[in-house]
Amino acid sequence: MLLLSSTGPIKSPVGACATSVESLDIGYDTIVEGKARVVLVGGFDDFQEEGSYEFANMGATSNAKEEFKRGRTPQDMSRPTSTTRNGFMESQGCGIQVLMTAQLALDMGVPIYGIIAMSGTATDKIGRSVPAPGQGVLTVARENPGNFPSPLLDIKYRRRQLEMSRQQIKQWQESEVLYLQEEAEALKSQSPESFKVAEYIQERAEHIQREAIRQEKEAQS
């Protein structure tokens, strides 16, 4: 806030060693929901002897003695995506990422290092530790295998769908504006003295415009 003079929502996720992932997931949802255009996500982890001792008792962390016996160096002990993984490695540190809408990134000319297509979290039933491998992540899968490629991968198809949605939004907006005067006259007949036609039409027109913008954003998502 002090460095960027920012305004907007503040969310403080706490998920132990998964805090950074939860932070990114919440930041993604915040942008998609239209509550912010840019967010800072990340986490910080301290190293405490008590926690390290108990993680070792759980068998969640890598056993350095066993790793050295297998001829592995400290650089080889952290391999979470390998079938030979032997637990995670603890350390003190932090990591911060900047997420923003694609349009804002293009307008500002900032370097784009990646695009978040989907974000999600899931539990994995009972296990010796939270990061133990399991099937829970499959519950948030966003792709169904099929015999043919998804039409969503075809840019022409997506452009055609977007144009159709825009035409429907425009037709809805025009029809709503067309009946504004009729709505105003009907309401005025119920309370002719206090009802202000011009103010009502202006307020309704602004609402219709906001709703059209919202539908446009939804069509683009």
PDB file of C-alpha atoms in Angstrom:
ATOM      1  CA  MET A   1       0.000   0.000   0.000  1.00  0.00           C
ATOM      2  CA  LEU A   2       2.745   2.466   0.943  1.00  0.00           C
ATOM      3  CA  LEU A   3       5.033   1.582  -1.968  1.00  0.00           C
ATOM      4  CA  LEU A   4       2.396   1.308  -4.695  1.00  0.00           C
ATOM      5  CA  SER A   5      -0.372   3.540  -3.304  1.00  0.00           C
ATOM      6  CA  SER A   6      -2.723   0.664  -4.050  1.00  0.00           C
ATOM      7  CA  THR A   7      -6.358   0.186  -3.131  1.00  0.00           C
ATOM      8  CA  GLY A   8      -8.327  -3.028  -3.148  1.00  0.00           C
ATOM      9  CA  PRO A   9      -8.948  -6.264  -1.257  1.00  0.00           C
ATOM     10  CA  ILE A  10      -6.465  -7.726   1.231  1.00  0.00           C
ATOM     11  CA  LYS A  11      -6.465 -11.491   1.782  1.00  0.00           C
ATOM     12  CA  SER A  12      -4.105 -13.374   4.107  1.00  0.00           C
ATOM     13  CA  PRO A  13      -4.023 -17.123   3.370  1.00  0.00           C
ATOM     14  CA  VAL A  14      -2.292 -19.435   5.831  1.00  0.00           C
ATOM     15  CA  GLY A  15      -1.637 -22.954   4.569  1.00  0.00           C
ATOM     16  CA  ALA A  16       1.723 -23.961   6.043  1.00  0.00           C
ATOM     17  CA  CYS A  17       4.047 -24.995   3.200  1.00  0.00           C
ATOM     18  CA  ALA A  18       1.181 -24.560   0.729  1.00  0.00           C
ATOM     19  CA  THR A  19       0.618 -20.891   1.591  1.00  0.00           C
ATOM     20  CA  SER A  20       2.186 -19.603  -1.636  1.00  0.00           C
ATOM     21  CA  VAL A  21       0.041 -21.920  -3.752  1.00  0.00           C
ATOM     22  CA  GLU A  22      -3.103 -20.892  -1.867  1.00  0.00           C
ATOM     23  CA  SER A  23      -2.103 -17.250  -2.279  1.00  0.00           C
ATOM     24  CA  LEU A  24      -1.735 -17.666  -6.034  1.00  0.00           C
ATOM     25  CA  ASP A  25      -5.074 -19.477  -6.262  1.00  0.00           C
ATOM     26  CA  ILE A  26      -6.834 -16.719  -4.295  1.00  0.00           C
ATOM     27  CA  GLY A  27      -5.118 -14.026  -6.370  1.00  0.00           C
ATOM     28  CA  TYR A  28      -6.252 -15.722  -9.583  1.00  0.00           C
ATOM     29  CA  ASP A  29      -9.858 -15.881  -8.335  1.00  0.00           C
ATOM     30  CA  THR A  30      -9.713 -12.237  -7.238  1.00  0.00           C
ATOM     31  CA  ILE A  31      -8.731 -11.104 -10.738  1.00  0.00           C
ATOM     32  CA  VAL A  32     -11.209 -13.393 -12.518  1.00  0.00           C
ATOM     33  CA  GLU A  33     -14.032 -12.127 -10.283  1.00  0.00           C
ATOM     34  CA  GLY A  34     -13.170  -8.559 -11.278  1.00  0.00           C
ATOM     35  CA  LYS A  35     -12.233  -7.431  -7.757  1.00  0.00           C
ATOM     36  CA  ALA A  36      -8.712  -6.417  -8.801  1.00  0.00           C
ATOM     37  CA  ARG A  37      -6.645  -5.962 -11.954  1.00  0.00           C
ATOM     38  CA  VAL A  38      -3.254  -6.642 -10.384  1.00  0.00           C
ATOM     39  CA  VAL A  39      -2.308  -8.569  -7.230  1.00  0.00           C
ATOM     40  CA  LEU A  40       0.833  -9.523  -5.341  1.00  0.00           C
ATOM     41  CA  VAL A  41       0.861 -13.173  -4.260  1.00  0.00           C
ATOM     42  CA  GLY A  42       3.389 -15.323  -2.462  1.00  0.00           C
ATOM     43  CA  GLY A  43       4.496 -16.467   0.939  1.00  0.00           C
ATOM     44  CA  PHE A  44       7.230 -16.547   3.545  1.00  0.00           C
ATOM     45  CA  ASP A  45       8.519 -19.528   5.506  1.00  0.00           C
ATOM     46  CA  ASP A  46      10.754 -19.502   8.558  1.00  0.00           C
ATOM     47  CA  PHE A  47      12.933 -22.383   9.719  1.00  0.00           C
ATOM     48  CA  GLN A  48      12.397 -23.621  13.278  1.00  0.00           C
ATOM     49  CA  GLU A  49      14.154 -26.519  14.943  1.00  0.00           C
ATOM     50  CA  GLU A  50      10.951 -27.810  16.553  1.00  0.00           C
ATOM     51  CA  GLY A  51       9.079 -27.943  13.274  1.00  0.00           C
ATOM     52  CA  SER A  52      11.983 -29.572  11.467  1.00  0.00           C
ATOM     53  CA  TYR A  53      12.208 -32.255  14.150  1.00  0.00           C
ATOM     54  CA  GLU A  54       8.509 -33.113  13.977  1.00  0.00           C
ATOM     55  CA  PHE A  55       8.458 -33.157  10.181  1.00  0.00           C
ATOM     56  CA  ALA A  56      11.301 -35.680  10.318  1.00  0.00           C
ATOM     57  CA  ASN A  57       9.314 -37.813  12.789  1.00  0.00           C
ATOM     58  CA  MET A  58       6.415 -37.803  10.326  1.00  0.00           C
ATOM     59  CA  GLY A  59       8.709 -38.945   7.542  1.00  0.00           C
ATOM     60  CA  ALA A  60       7.660 -35.951   5.465  1.00  0.00           C
ATOM     61  CA  THR A  61      11.122 -34.488   4.923  1.00  0.00           C
ATOM     62  CA  SER A  62      14.078 -35.895   3.053  1.00  0.00           C
ATOM     63  CA  ASN A  63      16.475 -38.005   5.139  1.00  0.00           C
ATOM     64  CA  ALA A  64      19.952 -36.648   4.454  1.00  0.00           C
ATOM     65  CA  LYS A  65      21.740 -39.767   5.745  1.00  0.00           C
ATOM     66  CA  GLU A  66      19.798 -42.069   3.430  1.00  0.00           C
ATOM     67  CA  GLU A  67      20.323 -39.721   0.497  1.00  0.00           C
ATOM     68  CA  PHE A  68      24.088 -39.575   1.052  1.00  0.00           C
ATOM     69  CA  LYS A  69      24.212 -43.381   1.183  1.00  0.00           C
ATOM     70  CA  ARG A  70      22.626 -43.441  -2.270  1.00  0.00           C
ATOM     71  CA  GLY A  71      25.319 -41.085  -3.561  1.00  0.00           C
ATOM     72  CA  ARG A  72      23.118 -38.020  -3.882  1.00  0.00           C
ATOM     73  CA  THR A  73      24.382 -34.521  -3.200  1.00  0.00           C
ATOM     74  CA  PRO A  74      22.373 -31.800  -1.410  1.00  0.00           C
ATOM     75  CA  GLN A  75      21.488 -30.355  -4.826  1.00  0.00           C
ATOM     76  CA  ASP A  76      19.770 -33.655  -5.726  1.00  0.00           C
ATOM     77  CA  MET A  77      17.687 -34.040  -2.576  1.00  0.00           C
ATOM     78  CA  SER A  78      14.831 -31.755  -3.639  1.00  0.00           C
ATOM     79  CA  ARG A  79      13.063 -33.507  -6.529  1.00  0.00           C
ATOM     80  CA  PRO A  80       9.302 -33.297  -5.874  1.00  0.00           C
ATOM     81  CA  THR A  81       8.252 -34.437  -9.367  1.00  0.00           C
ATOM     82  CA  SER A  82      10.508 -37.497  -9.460  1.00  0.00           C
ATOM     83  CA  THR A  83       9.368 -41.054  -8.707  1.00  0.00           C
ATOM     84  CA  THR A  84      12.440 -41.376  -6.441  1.00  0.00           C
ATOM     85  CA  ARG A  85      11.496 -38.399  -4.267  1.00  0.00           C
ATOM     86  CA  ASN A  86      12.186 -38.929  -0.599  1.00  0.00           C
ATOM     87  CA  GLY A  87      10.402 -36.014   1.062  1.00  0.00           C
ATOM     88  CA  PHE A  88      10.597 -32.262   0.790  1.00  0.00           C
ATOM     89  CA  MET A  89      13.439 -29.983   1.856  1.00  0.00           C
ATOM     90  CA  GLU A  90      13.000 -27.257   4.450  1.00  0.00           C
ATOM     91  CA  SER A  91      14.532 -23.814   4.312  1.00  0.00           C
ATOM     92  CA  GLN A  92      13.900 -20.205   5.191  1.00  0.00           C
ATOM     93  CA  GLY A  93      12.828 -17.971   2.347  1.00  0.00           C
ATOM     94  CA  CYS A  94      10.076 -16.178   0.509  1.00  0.00           C
ATOM     95  CA  GLY A  95       8.664 -15.849  -2.973  1.00  0.00           C
ATOM     96  CA  ILE A  96       6.483 -13.149  -4.535  1.00  0.00           C
ATOM     97  CA  GLN A  97       4.719 -13.089  -7.896  1.00  0.00           C
ATOM     98  CA  VAL A  98       2.826 -10.324  -9.694  1.00  0.00           C
ATOM     99  CA  LEU A  99      -0.439 -11.341 -11.349  1.00  0.00           C
ATOM    100  CA  MET A 100      -2.488  -9.037 -13.546  1.00  0.00           C
ATOM    101  CA  THR A 101      -5.043  -9.131 -16.312  1.00  0.00           C
ATOM    102  CA  ALA A 102      -3.729  -9.688 -19.825  1.00  0.00           C
ATOM    103  CA  GLN A 103      -5.077  -6.326 -20.955  1.00  0.00           C
ATOM    104  CA  LEU A 104      -3.309  -4.457 -18.150  1.00  0.00           C
ATOM    105  CA  ALA A 105      -0.045  -6.277 -18.875  1.00  0.00           C
ATOM    106  CA  LEU A 106      -0.257  -5.260 -22.536  1.00  0.00           C
ATOM    107  CA  ASP A 107      -1.205  -1.675 -21.696  1.00  0.00           C
ATOM    108  CA  MET A 108       1.718  -1.307 -19.266  1.00  0.00           C
ATOM    109  CA  GLY A 109       4.200  -3.164 -21.462  1.00  0.00           C
ATOM    110  CA  VAL A 110       5.399  -5.352 -18.599  1.00  0.00           C
ATOM    111  CA  PRO A 111       7.323  -8.579 -19.321  1.00  0.00           C
ATOM    112  CA  ILE A 112       5.003 -11.603 -19.403  1.00  0.00           C
ATOM    113  CA  TYR A 113       6.624 -14.772 -18.053  1.00  0.00           C
ATOM    114  CA  GLY A 114       3.553 -17.002 -18.103  1.00  0.00           C
ATOM    115  CA  ILE A 115      -0.216 -17.248 -18.409  1.00  0.00           C
ATOM    116  CA  ILE A 116      -2.357 -18.896 -15.726  1.00  0.00           C
ATOM    117  CA  ALA A 117      -4.949 -20.941 -17.583  1.00  0.00           C
ATOM    118  CA  MET A 118      -6.414 -22.588 -14.488  1.00  0.00           C
ATOM    119  CA  SER A 119      -5.798 -22.656 -10.760  1.00  0.00           C
ATOM    120  CA  GLY A 120      -7.167 -24.971  -8.095  1.00  0.00           C
ATOM    121  CA  THR A 121      -6.477 -26.814  -4.853  1.00  0.00           C
ATOM    122  CA  ALA A 122      -7.645 -30.206  -3.591  1.00  0.00           C
ATOM    123  CA  THR A 123      -7.273 -32.505  -0.596  1.00  0.00           C
ATOM    124  CA  ASP A 124      -5.810 -35.995  -0.931  1.00  0.00           C
ATOM    125  CA  LYS A 125      -7.574 -37.963   1.820  1.00  0.00           C
ATOM    126  CA  ILE A 126      -5.474 -39.339   4.658  1.00  0.00           C
ATOM    127  CA  GLY A 127      -1.700 -39.529   4.291  1.00  0.00           C
ATOM    128  CA  ARG A 128       1.528 -39.007   6.147  1.00  0.00           C
ATOM    129  CA  SER A 129       1.675 -35.374   5.047  1.00  0.00           C
ATOM    130  CA  VAL A 130      -0.268 -32.837   3.018  1.00  0.00           C
ATOM    131  CA  PRO A 131       2.047 -33.006  -0.050  1.00  0.00           C
ATOM    132  CA  ALA A 132       1.923 -36.820  -0.228  1.00  0.00           C
ATOM    133  CA  PRO A 133       0.933 -37.956  -3.744  1.00  0.00           C
ATOM    134  CA  GLY A 134      -2.705 -38.890  -4.303  1.00  0.00           C
ATOM    135  CA  GLN A 135      -5.732 -38.598  -6.558  1.00  0.00           C
ATOM    136  CA  GLY A 136      -7.287 -35.463  -5.057  1.00  0.00           C
ATOM    137  CA  VAL A 137      -5.866 -33.159  -7.707  1.00  0.00           C
ATOM    138  CA  LEU A 138      -7.834 -35.051 -10.363  1.00  0.00           C
ATOM    139  CA  THR A 139     -11.067 -33.712  -8.849  1.00  0.00           C
ATOM    140  CA  VAL A 140     -10.227 -30.264 -10.243  1.00  0.00           C
ATOM    141  CA  ALA A 141      -9.076 -31.421 -13.684  1.00  0.00           C
ATOM    142  CA  ARG A 142     -10.179 -29.083 -16.466  1.00  0.00           C
ATOM    143  CA  GLU A 143      -9.799 -31.346 -19.494  1.00  0.00           C
ATOM    144  CA  ASN A 144     -11.799 -34.394 -20.566  1.00  0.00           C
ATOM    145  CA  PRO A 145      -9.936 -36.769 -22.891  1.00  0.00           C
ATOM    146  CA  GLY A 146     -11.673 -37.488 -26.182  1.00  0.00           C
ATOM    147  CA  ASN A 147     -11.084 -38.906 -29.623  1.00  0.00           C
ATOM    148  CA  PHE A 148     -10.904 -35.454 -31.207  1.00  0.00           C
ATOM    149  CA  PRO A 149      -9.297 -32.147 -30.182  1.00  0.00           C
ATOM    150  CA  SER A 150     -11.471 -29.716 -28.266  1.00  0.00           C
ATOM    151  CA  PRO A 151     -12.933 -26.937 -30.452  1.00  0.00           C
ATOM    152  CA  LEU A 152     -11.791 -24.503 -27.757  1.00  0.00           C
ATOM    153  CA  LEU A 153      -8.267 -25.013 -29.074  1.00  0.00           C
ATOM    154  CA  ASP A 154      -9.352 -23.587 -32.444  1.00  0.00           C
ATOM    155  CA  ILE A 155      -8.933 -19.804 -32.435  1.00  0.00           C
ATOM    156  CA  LYS A 156     -11.406 -19.432 -35.324  1.00  0.00           C
ATOM    157  CA  TYR A 157     -14.078 -21.293 -33.378  1.00  0.00           C
ATOM    158  CA  ARG A 158     -13.498 -19.179 -30.281  1.00  0.00           C
ATOM    159  CA  ARG A 159     -13.579 -15.960 -32.316  1.00  0.00           C
ATOM    160  CA  ARG A 160     -16.860 -17.048 -33.890  1.00  0.00           C
ATOM    161  CA  GLN A 161     -18.389 -17.820 -30.501  1.00  0.00           C
ATOM    162  CA  LEU A 162     -17.217 -14.479 -29.126  1.00  0.00           C
ATOM    163  CA  GLU A 163     -18.736 -12.569 -32.031  1.00  0.00           C
ATOM    164  CA  MET A 164     -22.038 -14.396 -31.567  1.00  0.00           C
ATOM    165  CA  SER A 165     -22.034 -13.519 -27.872  1.00  0.00           C
ATOM    166  CA  ARG A 166     -21.302  -9.877 -28.665  1.00  0.00           C
ATOM    167  CA  GLN A 167     -24.213  -9.748 -31.099  1.00  0.00           C
ATOM    168  CA  GLN A 168     -26.536 -11.210 -28.468  1.00  0.00           C
ATOM    169  CA  ILE A 169     -25.326  -8.696 -25.881  1.00  0.00           C
ATOM    170  CA  LYS A 170     -25.860  -5.823 -28.307  1.00  0.00           C
ATOM    171  CA  GLN A 171     -29.388  -7.021 -29.132  1.00  0.00           C
ATOM    172  CA  TRP A 172     -30.227  -7.329 -25.432  1.00  0.00           C
ATOM    173  CA  GLN A 173     -28.852  -3.858 -24.704  1.00  0.00           C
ATOM    174  CA  GLU A 174     -30.811  -2.284 -27.564  1.00  0.00           C
ATOM    175  CA  SER A 175     -34.051  -3.991 -26.521  1.00  0.00           C
ATOM    176  CA  GLU A 176     -33.623  -2.850 -22.913  1.00  0.00           C
ATOM    177  CA  VAL A 177     -33.044   0.753 -23.985  1.00  0.00           C
ATOM    178  CA  LEU A 178     -36.014   0.565 -26.360  1.00  0.00           C
ATOM    179  CA  TYR A 179     -38.434  -0.157 -23.516  1.00  0.00           C
ATOM    180  CA  LEU A 180     -36.993   2.383 -21.068  1.00  0.00           C
ATOM    181  CA  GLN A 181     -39.553   5.069 -21.841  1.00  0.00           C
ATOM    182  CA  GLU A 182     -42.377   2.551 -21.571  1.00  0.00           C
ATOM    183  CA  GLU A 183     -41.104   1.387 -18.169  1.00  0.00           C
ATOM    184  CA  ALA A 184     -40.813   4.963 -16.962  1.00  0.00           C
ATOM    185  CA  GLU A 185     -44.356   5.844 -18.034  1.00  0.00           C
ATOM    186  CA  ALA A 186     -45.747   2.754 -16.299  1.00  0.00           C
ATOM    187  CA  LEU A 187     -44.007   3.637 -13.030  1.00  0.00           C
ATOM    188  CA  LYS A 188     -45.007   7.285 -13.308  1.00  0.00           C
ATOM    189  CA  SER A 189     -48.672   6.321 -13.556  1.00  0.00           C
ATOM    190  CA  GLN A 190     -48.400   4.678 -10.135  1.00  0.00           C
ATOM    191  CA  SER A 191     -46.952   7.762  -8.413  1.00  0.00           C
ATOM    192  CA  PRO A 192     -47.279  10.710 -10.823  1.00  0.00           C
ATOM    193  CA  GLU A 193     -46.153  13.429  -8.399  1.00  0.00           C
ATOM    194  CA  SER A 194     -42.946  12.007  -6.899  1.00  0.00           C
ATOM    195  CA  PHE A 195     -41.639   9.946  -9.812  1.00  0.00           C
ATOM    196  CA  LYS A 196     -38.904  11.599 -11.904  1.00  0.00           C
ATOM    197  CA  VAL A 197     -38.806  10.163 -15.397  1.00  0.00           C
ATOM    198  CA  ALA A 198     -35.475  11.658 -16.498  1.00  0.00           C
ATOM    199  CA  GLU A 199     -33.596  10.437 -13.420  1.00  0.00           C
ATOM    200  CA  TYR A 200     -35.105   6.969 -13.726  1.00  0.00           C
ATOM    201  CA  ILE A 201     -34.144   6.656 -17.395  1.00  0.00           C
ATOM    202  CA  GLN A 202     -30.590   7.833 -16.686  1.00  0.00           C
ATOM    203  CA  GLU A 203     -30.130   5.408 -13.797  1.00  0.00           C
ATOM    204  CA  ARG A 204     -31.561   2.476 -15.762  1.00  0.00           C
ATOM    205  CA  ALA A 205     -29.423   3.327 -18.796  1.00  0.00           C
ATOM    206  CA  GLU A 206     -26.292   3.291 -16.631  1.00  0.00           C
ATOM    207  CA  HIS A 207     -27.327  -0.062 -15.162  1.00  0.00           C
ATOM    208  CA  ILE A 208     -27.880  -1.516 -18.641  1.00  0.00           C
ATOM    209  CA  GLN A 209     -24.448  -0.269 -19.722  1.00  0.00           C
ATOM    210  CA  ARG A 210     -22.755  -1.837 -16.685  1.00  0.00           C
ATOM    211  CA  GLU A 211     -24.541  -5.122 -17.267  1.00  0.00           C
ATOM    212  CA  ALA A 212     -23.507  -5.132 -20.937  1.00  0.00           C
ATOM    213  CA  ILE A 213     -19.878  -4.599 -19.910  1.00  0.00           C
ATOM    214  CA  ARG A 214     -20.140  -7.444 -17.396  1.00  0.00           C
ATOM    215  CA  GLN A 215     -21.577  -9.785 -20.032  1.00  0.00           C
ATOM    216  CA  GLU A 216     -18.792  -8.779 -22.432  1.00  0.00           C
ATOM    217  CA  LYS A 217     -16.132  -9.671 -19.853  1.00  0.00           C
ATOM    218  CA  GLU A 218     -17.859 -12.973 -19.129  1.00  0.00           C
ATOM    219  CA  ALA A 219     -17.924 -13.805 -22.840  1.00  0.00           C
ATOM    220  CA  GLN A 220     -14.184 -13.129 -23.077  1.00  0.00           C
ATOM    221  CA  SER A 221     -13.286 -15.291 -20.071  1.00  0.00           C
TER     222      SER A 221
END
